[in-house]
Amino acid sequence: MTQPAVIRRVIPRPARELPDAAARPGGMWFYLTTHKKHWLRETAVPLFLKSEHLASAVKPLRSIGRYAVDSGGFSELQYHGCWTRSARQYVDDLRRIWEHIGPYDWAAPQDWMCEPIMIQGGTVGNQHFVGTHLSIAEHQRRTVANYLELRELAPDLPIIPVLQGWELPDYERCVALYERAGIDLSREHTVGLGSVCRRQATREAAAIVTTLAGYGIRLHGFGFKTLGLAKVGHLLASADSAAWSTHARHRPALPGHTHKNCANCLPYALRWRGRVLAGLPTSHHPAPEGSSHA
Ligand SMILES: [Zn+2]
């Protein structure tokens, strides 16, 4: 039986709101995932970066476009089976990023992914997972508790809640956990959807996204790829993707590019983004905007 998360003082949400979906080009924010923080001053296209890559910025780096911050939970849990950074350390990083780089749209919490391999551990391809050996209910309890702690430590920062689970009823229980803690997810500007990226194009994932979007929750899809976006992209408020880099790794470099392939290349990422957005079913997305390289 799932224990309700500890109920704490309900922290008011940060005043900073994202513009309404109708005001956004194409209705969905689409963040390109990269580990290259200097892209922040080279393109106005939304970017998604891990906090560990941003927090290392010693010199101020002003972003010219929007960006969001990933907490790096996937690798933390994959390699350590737990979070090695405390909530306080993470909030310190988030504050440094805000001051040095500029306001971000949102930052992910230190959530606990619920893929079976994250929990049980094992090897897929050349990727090894140590496993947390906890239950889905415990992952959810920790995810909600961490969100409440981060909000308490940093009510001024736009840290988002993330829904974790594996099957649809798990996600519904997670919505209820937030509710019991005083968080109405339909009032949050963005809610992350966890543990879906490896099965995003499946019927199961479509049912999860459809149900949660039906509750009026503005979902962010973590780690989406072309097929997943084509299936459920119209139900997401935003998504991030690193699929461009994998795409580039298996192809020759663009004409005139001197590197072996374009897996770390901004012009390639922008072209890929333009093609993906143009191909979405309900699309009225424009071509990639705002690149000094385009
Ligand atoms: Zn290139």
CSV table of C-alpha atoms and ligand atoms in Angstrom, one decimal:
chain,number,residue,atom,x,y,z
A,1,MET,CA,0.0,0.0,0.0
A,2,THR,CA,1.4,3.3,-1.0
A,3,GLN,CA,2.0,5.7,1.8
A,4,PRO,CA,1.0,9.3,1.1
A,5,ALA,CA,3.9,11.7,0.8
A,6,VAL,CA,4.7,13.8,3.8
A,7,ILE,CA,2.4,16.8,3.7
A,8,ARG,CA,4.3,19.9,4.0
A,9,ARG,CA,3.5,23.6,3.8
A,10,VAL,CA,2.2,24.2,0.3
A,11,ILE,CA,4.6,26.5,-1.4
A,12,PRO,CA,3.2,29.1,-3.8
A,13,ARG,CA,4.2,28.5,-7.4
A,14,PRO,CA,6.8,30.8,-8.9
A,15,ALA,CA,5.2,33.9,-10.4
A,16,ARG,CA,6.9,33.3,-13.7
A,17,GLU,CA,4.5,31.6,-16.1
A,18,LEU,CA,5.1,30.2,-19.6
A,19,PRO,CA,3.1,31.8,-22.3
A,20,ASP,CA,-0.1,30.1,-23.2
A,21,ALA,CA,0.1,27.2,-25.7
A,22,ALA,CA,-1.7,29.3,-28.3
A,23,ALA,CA,1.1,31.9,-28.2
A,24,ARG,CA,3.7,29.3,-29.1
A,25,PRO,CA,4.8,28.4,-32.6
A,26,GLY,CA,3.2,25.1,-33.4
A,27,GLY,CA,1.7,24.7,-29.9
A,28,MET,CA,4.6,22.6,-28.5
A,29,TRP,CA,8.0,23.7,-27.1
A,30,PHE,CA,10.6,21.4,-28.6
A,31,TYR,CA,13.9,21.5,-26.8
A,32,LEU,CA,17.0,20.2,-28.5
A,33,THR,CA,19.1,18.1,-26.1
A,34,THR,CA,22.8,18.9,-26.0
A,35,HIS,CA,25.8,18.8,-23.7
A,36,LYS,CA,27.3,21.8,-25.4
A,37,LYS,CA,26.5,24.8,-23.2
A,38,HIS,CA,28.0,27.3,-25.6
A,39,TRP,CA,25.1,26.6,-28.0
A,40,LEU,CA,23.1,28.7,-25.5
A,41,ARG,CA,24.7,31.8,-27.0
A,42,GLU,CA,24.6,30.6,-30.6
A,43,THR,CA,21.0,29.7,-31.1
A,44,ALA,CA,17.6,31.0,-30.0
A,45,VAL,CA,16.1,27.5,-30.5
A,46,PRO,CA,15.0,26.0,-27.1
A,47,LEU,CA,17.8,23.8,-25.6
A,48,PHE,CA,17.8,21.1,-22.9
A,49,LEU,CA,20.9,20.6,-20.9
A,50,LYS,CA,21.9,18.6,-17.8
A,51,SER,CA,22.6,20.6,-14.7
A,52,GLU,CA,26.1,19.0,-14.4
A,53,HIS,CA,27.1,20.6,-17.7
A,54,LEU,CA,25.7,24.0,-16.8
A,55,ALA,CA,26.8,24.2,-13.2
A,56,SER,CA,30.4,23.9,-14.3
A,57,ALA,CA,30.2,27.3,-16.1
A,58,VAL,CA,32.8,29.4,-14.3
A,59,LYS,CA,32.4,32.4,-16.6
A,60,PRO,CA,29.0,34.0,-17.0
A,61,LEU,CA,27.4,32.6,-20.2
A,62,ARG,CA,24.2,34.5,-21.2
A,63,SER,CA,21.7,32.4,-23.2
A,64,ILE,CA,20.0,34.1,-26.1
A,65,GLY,CA,17.1,31.7,-26.2
A,66,ARG,CA,15.0,29.6,-23.9
A,67,TYR,CA,16.3,26.5,-22.2
A,68,ALA,CA,15.4,24.0,-19.6
A,69,VAL,CA,17.5,22.1,-17.1
A,70,ASP,CA,17.7,18.3,-16.8
A,71,SER,CA,18.7,17.0,-13.4
A,72,GLY,CA,20.6,14.1,-14.9
A,73,GLY,CA,18.6,11.5,-13.0
A,74,PHE,CA,18.8,8.8,-15.6
A,75,SER,CA,22.6,8.4,-15.2
A,76,GLU,CA,22.5,8.9,-11.5
A,77,LEU,CA,20.2,6.0,-11.0
A,78,GLN,CA,21.8,3.9,-13.8
A,79,TYR,CA,25.3,4.1,-12.3
A,80,HIS,CA,24.6,4.6,-8.5
A,81,GLY,CA,21.0,3.2,-8.0
A,82,CYS,CA,20.4,6.4,-5.9
A,83,TRP,CA,20.9,10.2,-6.0
A,84,THR,CA,24.5,11.1,-5.0
A,85,ARG,CA,23.7,14.8,-4.8
A,86,SER,CA,21.4,16.1,-2.0
A,87,ALA,CA,18.5,18.4,-2.8
A,88,ARG,CA,20.4,21.3,-1.2
A,89,GLN,CA,23.4,20.7,-3.5
A,90,TYR,CA,21.1,20.5,-6.5
A,91,VAL,CA,19.3,23.8,-5.6
A,92,ASP,CA,22.8,25.4,-5.2
A,93,ASP,CA,23.6,24.3,-8.8
A,94,LEU,CA,20.2,25.5,-10.0
A,95,ARG,CA,20.8,28.9,-8.5
A,96,ARG,CA,24.3,29.2,-9.9
A,97,ILE,CA,22.9,28.3,-13.4
A,98,TRP,CA,20.1,30.9,-13.1
A,99,GLU,CA,22.6,33.6,-12.1
A,100,HIS,CA,25.4,32.8,-14.6
A,101,ILE,CA,23.4,31.8,-17.6
A,102,GLY,CA,20.0,33.4,-17.2
A,103,PRO,CA,16.4,32.4,-16.4
A,104,TYR,CA,15.4,28.9,-17.6
A,105,ASP,CA,11.9,27.8,-18.4
A,106,TRP,CA,12.1,25.1,-15.8
A,107,ALA,CA,14.3,22.5,-14.1
A,108,ALA,CA,13.6,18.8,-13.6
A,109,PRO,CA,13.5,17.5,-10.0
A,110,GLN,CA,15.6,14.6,-8.7
A,111,ASP,CA,13.0,12.1,-9.6
A,112,TRP,CA,13.1,8.3,-9.6
A,113,MET,CA,12.5,6.6,-12.9
A,114,CYS,CA,10.4,3.4,-12.8
A,115,GLU,CA,11.6,1.4,-15.8
A,116,PRO,CA,12.0,-2.3,-14.7
A,117,ILE,CA,15.7,-2.1,-15.6
A,118,MET,CA,16.2,0.9,-13.3
A,119,ILE,CA,14.6,-1.0,-10.5
A,120,GLN,CA,15.9,-4.5,-11.0
A,121,GLY,CA,19.2,-3.7,-12.7
A,122,GLY,CA,20.8,-5.5,-15.6
A,123,THR,CA,22.4,-4.9,-18.9
A,124,VAL,CA,20.8,-3.7,-22.2
A,125,GLY,CA,23.2,-3.6,-25.1
A,126,ASN,CA,26.4,-2.1,-23.6
A,127,GLN,CA,24.5,-0.2,-20.9
A,128,HIS,CA,24.7,-1.5,-17.4
A,129,PHE,CA,22.2,-0.5,-14.7
A,130,VAL,CA,22.9,-1.2,-11.0
A,131,GLY,CA,19.3,-1.2,-10.0
A,132,THR,CA,17.6,0.5,-7.0
A,133,HIS,CA,15.9,-2.7,-5.8
A,134,LEU,CA,13.0,-0.7,-4.5
A,135,SER,CA,9.3,-0.8,-5.5
A,136,ILE,CA,7.5,1.5,-8.0
A,137,ALA,CA,5.5,2.9,-5.0
A,138,GLU,CA,8.8,3.8,-3.2
A,139,HIS,CA,10.2,5.4,-6.4
A,140,GLN,CA,7.0,7.5,-6.6
A,141,ARG,CA,7.0,8.4,-2.9
A,142,ARG,CA,10.6,9.6,-3.2
A,143,THR,CA,9.9,11.5,-6.4
A,144,VAL,CA,7.0,13.4,-4.8
A,145,ALA,CA,9.0,14.0,-1.5
A,146,ASN,CA,11.9,15.3,-3.4
A,147,TYR,CA,9.7,17.7,-5.4
A,148,LEU,CA,8.2,19.1,-2.1
A,149,GLU,CA,11.7,19.4,-0.6
A,150,LEU,CA,13.0,21.3,-3.6
A,151,ARG,CA,10.0,23.6,-3.6
A,152,GLU,CA,10.6,24.3,0.1
A,153,LEU,CA,14.3,25.0,-0.5
A,154,ALA,CA,13.7,27.1,-3.6
A,155,PRO,CA,10.2,28.4,-3.9
A,156,ASP,CA,11.6,31.1,-6.3
A,157,LEU,CA,12.9,28.6,-8.9
A,158,PRO,CA,10.7,27.0,-11.6
A,159,ILE,CA,11.2,23.4,-10.6
A,160,ILE,CA,8.6,21.1,-12.1
A,161,PRO,CA,6.9,18.0,-10.7
A,162,VAL,CA,7.4,14.8,-12.6
A,163,LEU,CA,5.0,11.9,-12.8
A,164,GLN,CA,6.6,8.5,-12.4
A,165,GLY,CA,5.2,5.0,-12.9
A,166,TRP,CA,5.2,2.1,-15.2
A,167,GLU,CA,1.6,1.1,-16.0
A,168,LEU,CA,-1.2,3.6,-16.4
A,169,PRO,CA,-2.7,2.9,-12.9
A,170,ASP,CA,0.8,3.7,-11.4
A,171,TYR,CA,0.7,7.1,-13.1
A,172,GLU,CA,-2.8,7.7,-11.8
A,173,ARG,CA,-1.6,6.9,-8.3
A,174,CYS,CA,1.2,9.3,-8.7
A,175,VAL,CA,-1.3,12.1,-9.6
A,176,ALA,CA,-3.1,11.2,-6.4
A,177,LEU,CA,0.1,11.4,-4.4
A,178,TYR,CA,0.7,15.0,-5.6
A,179,GLU,CA,-2.9,15.8,-4.9
A,180,ARG,CA,-2.6,14.6,-1.3
A,181,ALA,CA,0.5,16.8,-0.9
A,182,GLY,CA,-1.6,19.8,-2.0
A,183,ILE,CA,-0.3,19.9,-5.6
A,184,ASP,CA,-2.9,20.2,-8.3
A,185,LEU,CA,-1.0,19.1,-11.4
A,186,SER,CA,-3.5,20.7,-13.8
A,187,ARG,CA,-2.4,24.1,-12.4
A,188,GLU,CA,1.3,23.6,-13.1
A,189,HIS,CA,2.8,25.2,-16.2
A,190,THR,CA,4.7,22.0,-17.0
A,191,VAL,CA,4.6,18.4,-15.6
A,192,GLY,CA,7.3,16.0,-16.7
A,193,LEU,CA,6.3,12.5,-17.9
A,194,GLY,CA,8.9,10.0,-16.6
A,195,SER,CA,9.8,6.4,-17.7
A,196,VAL,CA,8.1,6.6,-21.1
A,197,CYS,CA,11.1,7.4,-23.4
A,198,ARG,CA,12.1,3.8,-24.1
A,199,ARG,CA,8.6,2.9,-25.2
A,200,GLN,CA,7.2,6.2,-26.4
A,201,ALA,CA,5.8,4.9,-29.7
A,202,THR,CA,3.9,2.0,-28.2
A,203,ARG,CA,0.1,1.8,-27.6
A,204,GLU,CA,0.8,1.7,-23.9
A,205,ALA,CA,2.6,5.0,-23.9
A,206,ALA,CA,-0.1,6.5,-26.1
A,207,ALA,CA,-2.7,5.5,-23.5
A,208,ILE,CA,-0.7,7.0,-20.6
A,209,VAL,CA,-0.2,10.3,-22.5
A,210,THR,CA,-3.8,10.5,-23.6
A,211,THR,CA,-5.2,9.8,-20.1
A,212,LEU,CA,-2.9,12.3,-18.3
A,213,ALA,CA,-3.4,15.0,-21.0
A,214,GLY,CA,-7.1,14.4,-20.5
A,215,TYR,CA,-6.8,15.5,-16.9
A,216,GLY,CA,-5.6,18.9,-18.2
A,217,ILE,CA,-2.0,18.2,-17.3
A,218,ARG,CA,0.5,20.0,-19.5
A,219,LEU,CA,3.0,17.2,-20.1
A,220,HIS,CA,6.7,17.4,-21.0
A,221,GLY,CA,7.9,14.3,-22.8
A,222,PHE,CA,11.5,13.4,-21.8
A,223,GLY,CA,13.7,12.0,-24.5
A,224,PHE,CA,11.3,11.9,-27.3
A,225,LYS,CA,12.1,10.6,-30.8
A,226,THR,CA,10.5,11.1,-34.2
A,227,LEU,CA,8.1,8.1,-33.9
A,228,GLY,CA,6.9,9.0,-30.4
A,229,LEU,CA,6.4,12.7,-31.4
A,230,ALA,CA,4.4,11.6,-34.5
A,231,LYS,CA,2.1,9.5,-32.3
A,232,VAL,CA,1.6,11.7,-29.2
A,233,GLY,CA,3.4,15.0,-29.9
A,234,HIS,CA,0.1,16.8,-30.3
A,235,LEU,CA,-0.8,15.9,-26.7
A,236,LEU,CA,2.4,17.2,-25.2
A,237,ALA,CA,3.0,20.8,-24.1
A,238,SER,CA,6.7,20.2,-24.7
A,239,ALA,CA,9.3,17.6,-25.4
A,240,ASP,CA,13.1,17.3,-25.6
A,241,SER,CA,15.1,15.1,-27.9
A,242,ALA,CA,18.7,14.0,-28.4
A,243,ALA,CA,17.6,11.8,-31.3
A,244,TRP,CA,19.3,14.2,-33.8
A,245,SER,CA,22.7,13.2,-32.4
A,246,THR,CA,22.2,9.4,-32.9
A,247,HIS,CA,20.8,10.2,-36.3
A,248,ALA,CA,23.9,12.1,-37.2
A,249,ARG,CA,26.3,9.5,-35.8
A,250,HIS,CA,25.2,7.0,-38.4
A,251,ARG,CA,25.5,9.3,-41.3
A,252,PRO,CA,28.4,11.1,-43.1
A,253,ALA,CA,29.0,14.7,-42.1
A,254,LEU,CA,27.1,17.5,-43.9
A,255,PRO,CA,28.9,18.8,-47.1
A,256,GLY,CA,31.7,21.1,-46.2
A,257,HIS,CA,31.8,20.0,-42.5
A,258,THR,CA,35.3,18.8,-41.6
A,259,HIS,CA,34.3,16.5,-38.6
A,260,LYS,CA,33.8,12.7,-39.0
A,261,ASN,CA,30.1,13.0,-38.4
A,262,CYS,CA,27.7,15.7,-37.2
A,263,ALA,CA,26.8,14.1,-33.8
A,264,ASN,CA,27.8,17.3,-32.0
A,265,CYS,CA,27.0,19.8,-34.7
A,266,LEU,CA,24.5,22.6,-34.2
A,267,PRO,CA,23.7,23.2,-38.0
A,268,TYR,CA,22.8,19.5,-38.2
A,269,ALA,CA,20.7,19.6,-35.1
A,270,LEU,CA,18.8,22.6,-36.4
A,271,ARG,CA,18.1,20.9,-39.8
A,272,TRP,CA,16.9,17.8,-38.0
A,273,ARG,CA,14.6,19.8,-35.7
A,274,GLY,CA,13.1,21.6,-38.7
A,275,ARG,CA,12.3,18.4,-40.5
A,276,VAL,CA,10.8,16.7,-37.3
A,277,LEU,CA,8.6,19.7,-36.5
A,278,ALA,CA,7.5,20.0,-40.1
A,279,GLY,CA,6.5,16.3,-40.1
A,280,LEU,CA,4.3,16.4,-37.0
A,281,PRO,CA,0.6,15.5,-37.8
A,282,THR,CA,-1.1,18.6,-36.4
A,283,SER,CA,1.8,20.7,-37.4
A,284,HIS,CA,1.8,24.3,-38.2
A,285,HIS,CA,5.4,24.6,-37.0
A,286,PRO,CA,7.7,27.0,-38.8
A,287,ALA,CA,11.2,26.2,-40.0
A,288,PRO,CA,13.9,26.3,-37.3
A,289,GLU,CA,14.3,29.9,-36.0
A,290,GLY,CA,17.0,32.0,-34.6
A,291,SER,CA,20.2,30.3,-35.5
A,292,SER,CA,23.3,32.3,-36.2
A,293,HIS,CA,24.5,29.2,-38.2
A,294,ALA,CA,21.4,28.5,-40.2
B,1,ZN,ZN,28.5,19.0,-38.8
